[in-house]
Amino acid sequence: MADVFRLSGTQYKSAQHRHLSLAQLKVMSAIERCRSAQLGAHHLHCEHCHTDAIAYNSCRNR
């Protein structure tokens, strides 16, 4: 869903601006930012295989 909002959300919001509530716009915005660098990240390191990874934070909005 986040990918759909990121690709087409701006056009959809423009086309439907009179039909979307403030709550709906806030949720769409949170989903667009979810698990992206905009919400920050943390570094993960596996001691077993010595692999490093970056995990982006969730918006915590279901």
Backbone as numpy.savetxt, mean C-alpha at the origin, in Angstrom:
# Nx Ny Nz CAx CAy CAz Cx Cy Cz
-4.96 -6.08 -5.03 -5.78 -4.90 -5.03 -4.91 -3.64 -5.03
-3.82 -3.69 -4.28 -2.94 -2.52 -4.21 -2.38 -2.18 -5.59
-2.01 -3.19 -6.35 -1.48 -2.94 -7.70 -2.53 -2.29 -8.60
-3.77 -2.72 -8.49 -4.86 -2.13 -9.28 -5.03 -0.66 -8.90
-5.04 -0.38 -7.61 -5.19 1.01 -7.16 -3.99 1.85 -7.60
-2.80 1.28 -7.53 -1.61 2.04 -7.93 -1.62 2.35 -9.42
-2.12 1.42 -10.23 -2.14 1.62 -11.69 -3.30 2.50 -12.14
-4.47 2.32 -11.53 -5.67 2.98 -12.06 -6.42 3.83 -11.04
-5.93 3.89 -9.82 -6.65 4.59 -8.76 -6.88 6.06 -9.04
-5.89 6.73 -9.57 -6.02 8.17 -9.82 -7.12 8.45 -10.84
-7.13 7.68 -11.92 -8.18 7.88 -12.94 -9.55 7.53 -12.39
-9.62 6.45 -11.61 -10.90 6.04 -11.02 -11.42 7.12 -10.06
-10.53 7.63 -9.22 -10.95 8.67 -8.28 -11.44 9.91 -9.02
-10.76 10.27 -10.11 -11.19 11.44 -10.89 -12.55 11.22 -11.52
-12.75 10.02 -12.05 -14.02 9.73 -12.73 -15.18 9.58 -11.75
-14.89 9.11 -10.53 -15.94 8.82 -9.56 -15.94 9.77 -8.36
-15.29 10.92 -8.49 -15.09 11.79 -7.33 -16.38 12.18 -6.61
-17.49 12.24 -7.30 -18.75 12.61 -6.65 -19.44 11.42 -5.99
-18.96 10.22 -6.25 -19.62 9.02 -5.75 -18.82 8.30 -4.66
-17.63 8.79 -4.34 -16.79 8.14 -3.34 -16.84 8.94 -2.04
-17.03 8.25 -0.93 -17.04 8.93 0.36 -15.60 9.18 0.82
-15.47 10.01 1.83 -14.15 10.29 2.39 -13.54 9.01 2.95
-14.36 8.18 3.59 -13.86 6.91 4.14 -13.33 6.00 3.04
-14.02 5.94 1.90 -13.56 5.11 0.78 -12.25 5.64 0.22
-12.12 6.94 0.11 -10.88 7.53 -0.40 -9.71 7.26 0.55
-9.96 7.32 1.86 -8.92 7.04 2.83 -8.45 5.59 2.74
-9.39 4.66 2.58 -9.04 3.24 2.47 -8.25 3.00 1.19
-8.68 3.57 0.09 -7.94 3.42 -1.16 -6.52 3.94 -1.02
-6.37 5.07 -0.37 -5.05 5.65 -0.17 -4.17 4.76 0.70
-4.75 4.21 1.76 -3.99 3.32 2.64 -3.55 2.06 1.90
-4.43 1.50 1.09 -4.10 0.29 0.33 -3.00 0.59 -0.70
-3.05 1.75 -1.33 -2.01 2.13 -2.29 -0.64 2.20 -1.64
-0.58 2.67 -0.40 0.70 2.81 0.31 1.13 1.53 1.02
0.21 0.58 1.19 0.47 -0.63 1.96 1.64 -1.43 1.38
2.51 -1.88 2.25 3.69 -2.67 1.91 4.54 -1.99 0.83
4.73 -0.69 1.03 5.60 0.08 0.13 6.58 0.88 0.97
7.55 1.48 0.33 8.55 2.27 1.02 7.94 3.49 1.71
6.77 3.92 1.27 6.11 5.07 1.87 5.79 4.85 3.35
5.56 3.61 3.74 5.23 3.30 5.14 6.44 2.79 5.91
7.59 2.79 5.29 8.80 2.34 5.95 9.02 0.85 5.80
10.14 0.39 6.33 10.51 -1.02 6.18 11.42 -1.42 7.33
11.68 -2.70 7.40 12.67 -3.19 8.37 13.53 -4.25 7.70
14.72 -4.38 8.21 15.72 -5.27 7.65 15.62 -6.63 8.33
15.60 -7.69 7.53 15.58 -9.05 8.06 16.87 -9.75 7.67
17.39 -10.54 8.58 18.62 -11.28 8.31 18.47 -12.70 8.85
18.71 -13.69 8.00 18.65 -15.09 8.40 20.05 -15.53 8.84
20.15 -15.91 10.10 21.43 -16.38 10.62 21.84 -17.72 10.02
20.86 -18.51 9.62 21.13 -19.84 9.08 21.75 -19.78 7.69
21.10 -19.04 6.77 21.60 -19.00 5.39 22.26 -17.67 5.03
22.32 -16.75 5.98 22.96 -15.45 5.81 22.34 -14.62 4.68
21.03 -14.76 4.55 20.30 -14.00 3.55 19.73 -12.73 4.19
19.80 -11.63 3.47 19.22 -10.37 3.92 17.99 -10.06 3.07
17.01 -9.43 3.70 15.80 -9.03 2.99 15.23 -7.78 3.63
14.48 -7.04 2.84 13.78 -5.87 3.34 12.30 -6.20 3.34
11.63 -5.98 4.46 10.19 -6.22 4.59 9.50 -4.87 4.76
8.65 -4.53 3.81 7.93 -3.26 3.89 6.76 -3.38 4.84
6.49 -2.31 5.57 5.45 -2.31 6.59 4.05 -2.28 5.97
3.13 -2.88 6.68 1.74 -2.95 6.26 0.98 -1.68 6.71
-0.12 -1.39 6.04 -0.97 -0.26 6.43 -1.87 -0.64 7.60
-1.98 -1.93 7.89 -2.83 -2.46 8.96 -4.29 -2.10 8.77
-4.68 -1.94 7.53 -6.07 -1.61 7.21 -6.66 -2.77 6.43
-7.61 -3.44 7.01 -8.25 -4.56 6.31 -9.56 -4.10 5.81
